[in-house]
CSV table of C-alpha atoms in Angstrom, one decimal:
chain,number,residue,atom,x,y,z
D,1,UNK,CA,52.3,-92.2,-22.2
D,2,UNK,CA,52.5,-93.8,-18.8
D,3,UNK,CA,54.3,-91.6,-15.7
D,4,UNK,CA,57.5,-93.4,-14.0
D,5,UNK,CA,56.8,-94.5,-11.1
D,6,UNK,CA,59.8,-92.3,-10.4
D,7,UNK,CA,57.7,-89.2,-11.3
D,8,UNK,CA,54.7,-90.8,-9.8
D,9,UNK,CA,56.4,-90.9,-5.9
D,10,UNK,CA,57.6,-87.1,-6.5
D,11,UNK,CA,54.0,-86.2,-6.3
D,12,UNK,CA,52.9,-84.9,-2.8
D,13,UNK,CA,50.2,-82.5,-4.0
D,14,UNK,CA,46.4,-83.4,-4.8
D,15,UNK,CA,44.0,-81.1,-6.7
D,16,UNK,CA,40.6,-82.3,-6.4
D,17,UNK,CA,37.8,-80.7,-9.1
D,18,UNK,CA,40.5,-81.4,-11.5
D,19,UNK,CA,38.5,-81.1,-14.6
D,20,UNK,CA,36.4,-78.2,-13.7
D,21,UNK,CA,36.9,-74.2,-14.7
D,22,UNK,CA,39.3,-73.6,-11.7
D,23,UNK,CA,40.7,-76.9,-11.3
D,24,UNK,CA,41.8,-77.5,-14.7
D,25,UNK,CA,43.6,-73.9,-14.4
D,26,UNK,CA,44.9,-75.1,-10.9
D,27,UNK,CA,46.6,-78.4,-12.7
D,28,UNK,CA,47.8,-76.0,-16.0
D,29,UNK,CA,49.9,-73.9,-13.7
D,30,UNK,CA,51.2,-76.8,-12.1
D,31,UNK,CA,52.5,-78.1,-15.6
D,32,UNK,CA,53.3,-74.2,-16.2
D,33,UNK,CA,55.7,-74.4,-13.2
D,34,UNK,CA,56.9,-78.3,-13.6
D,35,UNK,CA,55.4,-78.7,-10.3
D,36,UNK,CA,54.4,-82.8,-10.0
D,37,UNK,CA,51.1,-82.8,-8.8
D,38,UNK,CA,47.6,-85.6,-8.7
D,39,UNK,CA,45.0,-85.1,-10.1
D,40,UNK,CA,41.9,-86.1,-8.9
D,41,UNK,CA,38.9,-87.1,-11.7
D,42,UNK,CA,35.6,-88.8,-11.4
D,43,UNK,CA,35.8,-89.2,-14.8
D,44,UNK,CA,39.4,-90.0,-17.1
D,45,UNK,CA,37.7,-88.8,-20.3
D,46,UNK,CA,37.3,-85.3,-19.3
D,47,UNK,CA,40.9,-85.6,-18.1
D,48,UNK,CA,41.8,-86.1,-21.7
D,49,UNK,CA,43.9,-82.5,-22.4
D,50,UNK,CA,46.7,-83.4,-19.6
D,51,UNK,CA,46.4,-87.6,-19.8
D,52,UNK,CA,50.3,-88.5,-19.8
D,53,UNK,CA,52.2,-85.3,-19.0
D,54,UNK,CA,54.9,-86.1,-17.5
D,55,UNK,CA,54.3,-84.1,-13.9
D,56,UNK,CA,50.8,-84.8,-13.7
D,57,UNK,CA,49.4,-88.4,-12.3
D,58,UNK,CA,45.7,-88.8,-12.5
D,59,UNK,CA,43.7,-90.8,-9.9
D,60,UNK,CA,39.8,-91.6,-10.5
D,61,UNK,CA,37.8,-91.5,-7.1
D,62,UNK,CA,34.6,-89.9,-5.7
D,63,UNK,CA,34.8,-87.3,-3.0
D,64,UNK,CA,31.5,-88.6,-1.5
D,65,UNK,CA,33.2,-92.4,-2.0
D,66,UNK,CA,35.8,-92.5,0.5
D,67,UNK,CA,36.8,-95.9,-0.3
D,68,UNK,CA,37.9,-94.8,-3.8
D,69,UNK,CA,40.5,-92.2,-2.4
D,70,UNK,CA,43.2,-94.5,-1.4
D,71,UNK,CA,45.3,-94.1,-4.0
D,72,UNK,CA,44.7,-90.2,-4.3
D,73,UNK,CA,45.9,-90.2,-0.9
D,74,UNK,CA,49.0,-92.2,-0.9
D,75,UNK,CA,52.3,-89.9,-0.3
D,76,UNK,CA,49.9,-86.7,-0.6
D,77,UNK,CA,50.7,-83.8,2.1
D,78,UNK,CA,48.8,-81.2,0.9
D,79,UNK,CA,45.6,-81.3,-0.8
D,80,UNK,CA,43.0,-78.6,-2.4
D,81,UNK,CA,39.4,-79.4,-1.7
D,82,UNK,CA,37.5,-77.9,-4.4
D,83,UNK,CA,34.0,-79.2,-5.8
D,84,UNK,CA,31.1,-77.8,-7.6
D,85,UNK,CA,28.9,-74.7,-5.7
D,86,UNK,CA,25.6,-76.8,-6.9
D,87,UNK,CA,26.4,-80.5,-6.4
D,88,UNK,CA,25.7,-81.5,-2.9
D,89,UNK,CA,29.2,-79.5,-1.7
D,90,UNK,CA,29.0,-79.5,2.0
D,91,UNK,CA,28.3,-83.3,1.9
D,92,UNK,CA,31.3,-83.8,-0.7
D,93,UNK,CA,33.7,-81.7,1.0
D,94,UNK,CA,33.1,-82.7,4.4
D,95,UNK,CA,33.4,-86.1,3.3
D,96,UNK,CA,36.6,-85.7,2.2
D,97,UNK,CA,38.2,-83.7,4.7
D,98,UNK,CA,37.0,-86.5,7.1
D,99,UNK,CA,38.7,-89.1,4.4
D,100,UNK,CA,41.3,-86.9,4.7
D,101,UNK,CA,42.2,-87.2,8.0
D,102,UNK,CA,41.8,-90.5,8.7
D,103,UNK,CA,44.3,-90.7,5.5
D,104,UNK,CA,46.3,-89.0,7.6
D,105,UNK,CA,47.1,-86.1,5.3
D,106,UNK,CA,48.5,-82.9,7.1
D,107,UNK,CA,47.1,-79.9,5.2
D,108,UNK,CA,44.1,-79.2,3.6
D,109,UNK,CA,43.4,-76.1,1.3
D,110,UNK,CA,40.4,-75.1,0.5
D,111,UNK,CA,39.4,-73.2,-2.5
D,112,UNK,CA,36.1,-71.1,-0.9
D,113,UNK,CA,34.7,-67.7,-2.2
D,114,UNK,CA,33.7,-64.4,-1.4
D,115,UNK,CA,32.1,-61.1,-2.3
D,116,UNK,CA,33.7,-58.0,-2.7
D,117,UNK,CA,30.1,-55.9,-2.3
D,118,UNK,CA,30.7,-53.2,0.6
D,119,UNK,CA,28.3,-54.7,3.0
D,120,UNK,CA,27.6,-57.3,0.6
D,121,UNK,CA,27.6,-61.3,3.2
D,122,UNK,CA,28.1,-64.2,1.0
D,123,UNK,CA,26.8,-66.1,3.8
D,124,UNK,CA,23.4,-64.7,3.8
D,125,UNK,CA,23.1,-66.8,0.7
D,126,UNK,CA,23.4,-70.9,0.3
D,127,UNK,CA,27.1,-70.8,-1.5
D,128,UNK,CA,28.1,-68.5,1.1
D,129,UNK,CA,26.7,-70.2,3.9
D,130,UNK,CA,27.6,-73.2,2.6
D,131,UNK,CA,31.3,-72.2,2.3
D,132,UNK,CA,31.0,-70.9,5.7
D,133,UNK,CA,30.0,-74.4,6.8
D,134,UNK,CA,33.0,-75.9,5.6
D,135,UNK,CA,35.4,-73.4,6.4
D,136,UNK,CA,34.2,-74.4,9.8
D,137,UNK,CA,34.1,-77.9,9.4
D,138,UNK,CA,37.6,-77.9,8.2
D,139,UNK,CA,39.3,-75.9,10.8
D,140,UNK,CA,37.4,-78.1,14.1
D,141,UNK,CA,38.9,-81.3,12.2
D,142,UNK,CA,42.4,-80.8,13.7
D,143,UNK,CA,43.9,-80.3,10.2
D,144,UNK,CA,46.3,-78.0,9.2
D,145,UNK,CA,44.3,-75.5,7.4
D,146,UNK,CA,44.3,-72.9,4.5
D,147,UNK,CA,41.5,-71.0,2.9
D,148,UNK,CA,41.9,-69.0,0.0
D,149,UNK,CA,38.6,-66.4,-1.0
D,150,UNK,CA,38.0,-65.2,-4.2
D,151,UNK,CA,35.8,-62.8,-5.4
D,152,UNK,CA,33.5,-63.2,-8.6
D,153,UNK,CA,35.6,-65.0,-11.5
D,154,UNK,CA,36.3,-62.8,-14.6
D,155,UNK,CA,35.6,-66.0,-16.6
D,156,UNK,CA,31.8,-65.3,-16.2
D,157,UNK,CA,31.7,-62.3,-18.4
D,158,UNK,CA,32.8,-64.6,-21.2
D,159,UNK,CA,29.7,-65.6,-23.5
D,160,UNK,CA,27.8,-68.7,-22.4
D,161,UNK,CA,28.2,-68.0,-18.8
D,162,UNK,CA,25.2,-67.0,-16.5
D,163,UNK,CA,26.5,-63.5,-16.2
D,164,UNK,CA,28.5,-63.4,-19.6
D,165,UNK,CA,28.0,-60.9,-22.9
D,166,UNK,CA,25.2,-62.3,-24.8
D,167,UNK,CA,26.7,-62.2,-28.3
D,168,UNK,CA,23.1,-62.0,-29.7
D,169,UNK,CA,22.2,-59.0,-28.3
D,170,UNK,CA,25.5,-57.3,-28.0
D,171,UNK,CA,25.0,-57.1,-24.3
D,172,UNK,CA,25.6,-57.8,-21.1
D,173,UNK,CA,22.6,-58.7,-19.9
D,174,UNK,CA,21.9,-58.9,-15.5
D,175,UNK,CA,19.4,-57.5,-13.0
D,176,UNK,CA,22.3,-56.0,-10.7
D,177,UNK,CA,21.2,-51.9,-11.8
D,178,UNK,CA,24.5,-49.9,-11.1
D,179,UNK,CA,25.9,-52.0,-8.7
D,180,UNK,CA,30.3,-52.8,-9.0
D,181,UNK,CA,32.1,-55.8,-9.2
D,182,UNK,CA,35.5,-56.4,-8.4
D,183,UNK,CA,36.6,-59.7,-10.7
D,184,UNK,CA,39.3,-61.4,-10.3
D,185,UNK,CA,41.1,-63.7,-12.9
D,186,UNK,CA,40.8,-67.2,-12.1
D,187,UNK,CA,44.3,-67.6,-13.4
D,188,UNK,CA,45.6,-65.5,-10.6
D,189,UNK,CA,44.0,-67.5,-8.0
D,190,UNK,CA,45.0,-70.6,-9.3
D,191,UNK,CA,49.2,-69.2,-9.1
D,192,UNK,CA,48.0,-68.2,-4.9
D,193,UNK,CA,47.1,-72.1,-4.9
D,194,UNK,CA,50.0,-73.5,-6.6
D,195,UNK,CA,51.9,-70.7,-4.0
D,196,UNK,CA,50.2,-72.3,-1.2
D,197,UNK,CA,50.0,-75.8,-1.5
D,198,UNK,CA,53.9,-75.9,-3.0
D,199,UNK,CA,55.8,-73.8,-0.2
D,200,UNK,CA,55.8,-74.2,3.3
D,201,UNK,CA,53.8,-73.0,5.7
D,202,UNK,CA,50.8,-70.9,4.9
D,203,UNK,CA,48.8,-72.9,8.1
D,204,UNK,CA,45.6,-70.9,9.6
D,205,UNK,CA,45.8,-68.3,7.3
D,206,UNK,CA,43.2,-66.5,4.6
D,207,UNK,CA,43.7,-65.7,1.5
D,208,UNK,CA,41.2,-63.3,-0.2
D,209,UNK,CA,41.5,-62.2,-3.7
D,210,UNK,CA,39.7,-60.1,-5.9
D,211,UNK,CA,41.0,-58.1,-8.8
D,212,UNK,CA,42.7,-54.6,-9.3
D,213,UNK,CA,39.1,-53.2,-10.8
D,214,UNK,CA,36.0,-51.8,-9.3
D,215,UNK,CA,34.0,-51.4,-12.1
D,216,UNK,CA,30.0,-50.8,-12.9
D,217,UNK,CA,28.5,-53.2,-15.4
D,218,UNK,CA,28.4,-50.2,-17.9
D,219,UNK,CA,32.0,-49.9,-17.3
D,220,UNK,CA,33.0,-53.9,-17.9
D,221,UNK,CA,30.9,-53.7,-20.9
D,222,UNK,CA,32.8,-50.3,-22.3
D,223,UNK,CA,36.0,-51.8,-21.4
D,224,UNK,CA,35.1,-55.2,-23.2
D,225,UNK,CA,34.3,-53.0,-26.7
D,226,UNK,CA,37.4,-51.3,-26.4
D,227,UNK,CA,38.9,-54.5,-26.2
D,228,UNK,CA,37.6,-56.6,-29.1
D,229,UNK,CA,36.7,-53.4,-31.0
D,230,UNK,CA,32.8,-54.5,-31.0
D,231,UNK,CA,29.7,-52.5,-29.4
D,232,UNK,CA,28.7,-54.2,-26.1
D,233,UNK,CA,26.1,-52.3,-24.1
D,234,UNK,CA,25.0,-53.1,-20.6
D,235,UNK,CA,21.0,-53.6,-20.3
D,236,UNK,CA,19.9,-54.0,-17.1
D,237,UNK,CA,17.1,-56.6,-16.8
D,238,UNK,CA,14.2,-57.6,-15.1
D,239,UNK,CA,14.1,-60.9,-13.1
D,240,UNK,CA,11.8,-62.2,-14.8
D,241,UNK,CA,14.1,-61.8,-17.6
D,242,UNK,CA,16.9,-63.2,-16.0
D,243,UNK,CA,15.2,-66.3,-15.6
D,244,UNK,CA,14.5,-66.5,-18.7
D,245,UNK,CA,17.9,-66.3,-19.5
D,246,UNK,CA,19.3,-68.6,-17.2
D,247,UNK,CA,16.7,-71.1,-18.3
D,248,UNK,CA,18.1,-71.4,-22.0
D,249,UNK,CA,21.4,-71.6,-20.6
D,250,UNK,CA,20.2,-74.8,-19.1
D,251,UNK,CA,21.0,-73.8,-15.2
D,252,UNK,CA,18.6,-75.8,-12.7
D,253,UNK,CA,15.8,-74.3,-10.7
D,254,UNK,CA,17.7,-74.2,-8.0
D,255,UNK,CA,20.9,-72.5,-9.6
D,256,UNK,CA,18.7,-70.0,-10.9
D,257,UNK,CA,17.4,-69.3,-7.1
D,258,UNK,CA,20.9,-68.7,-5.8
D,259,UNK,CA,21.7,-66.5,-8.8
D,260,UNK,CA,18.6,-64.7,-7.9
D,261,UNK,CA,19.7,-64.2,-4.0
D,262,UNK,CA,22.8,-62.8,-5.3
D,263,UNK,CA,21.7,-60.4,-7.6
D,264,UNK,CA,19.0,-59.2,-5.1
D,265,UNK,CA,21.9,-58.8,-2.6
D,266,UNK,CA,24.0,-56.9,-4.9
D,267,UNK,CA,21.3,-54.4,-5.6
D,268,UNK,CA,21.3,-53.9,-1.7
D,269,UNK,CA,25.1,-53.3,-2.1
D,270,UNK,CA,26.2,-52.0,-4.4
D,271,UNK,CA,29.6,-50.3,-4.0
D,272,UNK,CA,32.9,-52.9,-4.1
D,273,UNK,CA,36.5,-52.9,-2.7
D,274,UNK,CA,39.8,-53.8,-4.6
D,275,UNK,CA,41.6,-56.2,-2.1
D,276,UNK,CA,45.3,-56.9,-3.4
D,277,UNK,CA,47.2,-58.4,-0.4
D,278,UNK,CA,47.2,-61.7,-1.6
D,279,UNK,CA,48.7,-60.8,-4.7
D,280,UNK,CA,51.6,-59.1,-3.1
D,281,UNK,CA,51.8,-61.2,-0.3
D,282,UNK,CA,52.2,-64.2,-3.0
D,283,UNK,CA,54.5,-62.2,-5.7
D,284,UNK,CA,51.3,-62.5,-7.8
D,285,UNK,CA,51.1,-59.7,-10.8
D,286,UNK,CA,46.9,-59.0,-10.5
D,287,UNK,CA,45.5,-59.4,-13.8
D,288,UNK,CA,43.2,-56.4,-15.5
D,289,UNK,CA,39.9,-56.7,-16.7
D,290,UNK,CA,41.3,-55.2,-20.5
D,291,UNK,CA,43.8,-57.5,-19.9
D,292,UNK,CA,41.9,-60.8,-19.5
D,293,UNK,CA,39.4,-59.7,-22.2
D,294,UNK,CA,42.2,-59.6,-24.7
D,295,UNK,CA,43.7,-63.0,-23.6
D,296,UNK,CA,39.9,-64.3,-24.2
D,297,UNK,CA,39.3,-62.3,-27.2
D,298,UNK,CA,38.3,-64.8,-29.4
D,299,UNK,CA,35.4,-66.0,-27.6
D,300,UNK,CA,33.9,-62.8,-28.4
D,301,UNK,CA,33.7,-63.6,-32.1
């Protein structure tokens, strides 16, 4: 089914990273809302699940391609600049705020991160300092500017992730000892997104999220048995271990290196803060950890 070209000019809004974890859930609640909005995909296939809705247009291009972006760009205001933490990002995004501007579109929002450790500096480490770089980048362009922070994404204590239960072992499985976490849903950040990027205003500000629990690994994996009514214990783990781990999960050498920096740094740090201003600020209701284990339940089976 083929958008009007009615529907089409309505769009002012474009999500880049459309087809990955966050920027799929970015796109969903802009269809949740009836919000028109581009999406930008390197790929159509993987676009498949929201090819023809009726609010969404997607637009093929390459962030590092500026040349393919033209008709992204056309009658976009606002855009969210959002890419993968292990595919050349600094290079991607500053690319594209620089396609950006010359475009000649107003605001750009990006979608950065941040840890909620107590003394814990994302930007000791290469996400963090290469978040850090853009953030910079994008506020000397002379753009109008957003950036929204959040903390570690509840998603990764799903199975399969680098940090998730491993159903095998009944376990959550990571080298961080005692040390808390404060996850926040990615389905909350991606309503602070759609906040942001459809309502006015919102230039040169911050946006950092985490979620309403501190919590010990012990204590995600109690709460996640409660949950699904299953024993999950918490082993902590060697590094060597980890790698291991990581390995058969198929992360690269040098995704398994920044998880180890992490984890290193958490162990330094290990208390964590619950940071909620965005969610009020925004009218967002924070999401619990019981409460997005039970919405992801099934996974666990």
């Amino acid at each position: 089914m083929e958008m009007s070209n009615d529907v089409k000019s309505k769009a002012k809004i474009l999500v880049t990273g459309a087809t990955g974890l966050s920027g799929s859930l970015v796109i969903k609640e802009f269809i949740r809302q009836s919000i028109p909005v581009k999406a930008l995909v390197r790929n159509r296939e993987k676009a498949r699940w929201f090819e023809g809705h009726p609010n969404v247009e997607i637009v093929e291009g390459n962030m590092l391609q500026p040349g393919s972006l033209h008709k992204a760009f056309e009658g976009v205001e606002k855009a969210l600049l959002l890419s993968s933490a292990f595919e050349k990002m600094v290079e991607t995004q500053e690319t594209f705020i620089d396609a950006a501007k010359m475009a000649g579109i107003p605001h750009v929002v990006k979608y950065s991160g941040a840890a909620a450790g107590i003394g814990f500096k994302t930007y000791n480490f290469k996400p963090g300092l290469d978040h850090e770089k853009i953030e910079d980048y994008l506020i000397d362009s002379g753009l109008k500017w957003t950036i929204v922070r959040p903390s570690q994404f509840m998603q990764l204590y799903l199975p399969g992730t680098h940090s998730g239960v491993n159903m095998q072992q009944h376990a959550l499985m990571l080298p961080i000892g005692d040390a808390m976490e404060t996850p926040v849903a990615i389905e909350d950040v991606a309503k602070a997104c759609v906040a942001i990027l459809s309502q006015p205003g919102h230039d040169k500000k911050y946006y950092e999220m985490t979620g309403p629990d501190a919590m010990t690994m012990y204590e995600a994996a109690e709460i996640i048995s409660n949950v699904i009514g299953k024993k999950i214990s918490y082993m902590p783990i060697g590094f060597v271990e980890y790698h291991e781990l990581l390995t058969k999960l198929g992360i690269s050498p040098a995704g398994i290196e920044i998880l180890n920096q992490l984890s290193k740094g958490r162990m330094r740090c290990t208390e964590s803060y619950v940071k909620l201003d965005t969610h009020r600020r925004l009218g967002i209701r924070p999401t619990s950890f019981a409460e997005f284990i039970y919405k992801y339940s099934s996974a666990f089976n």
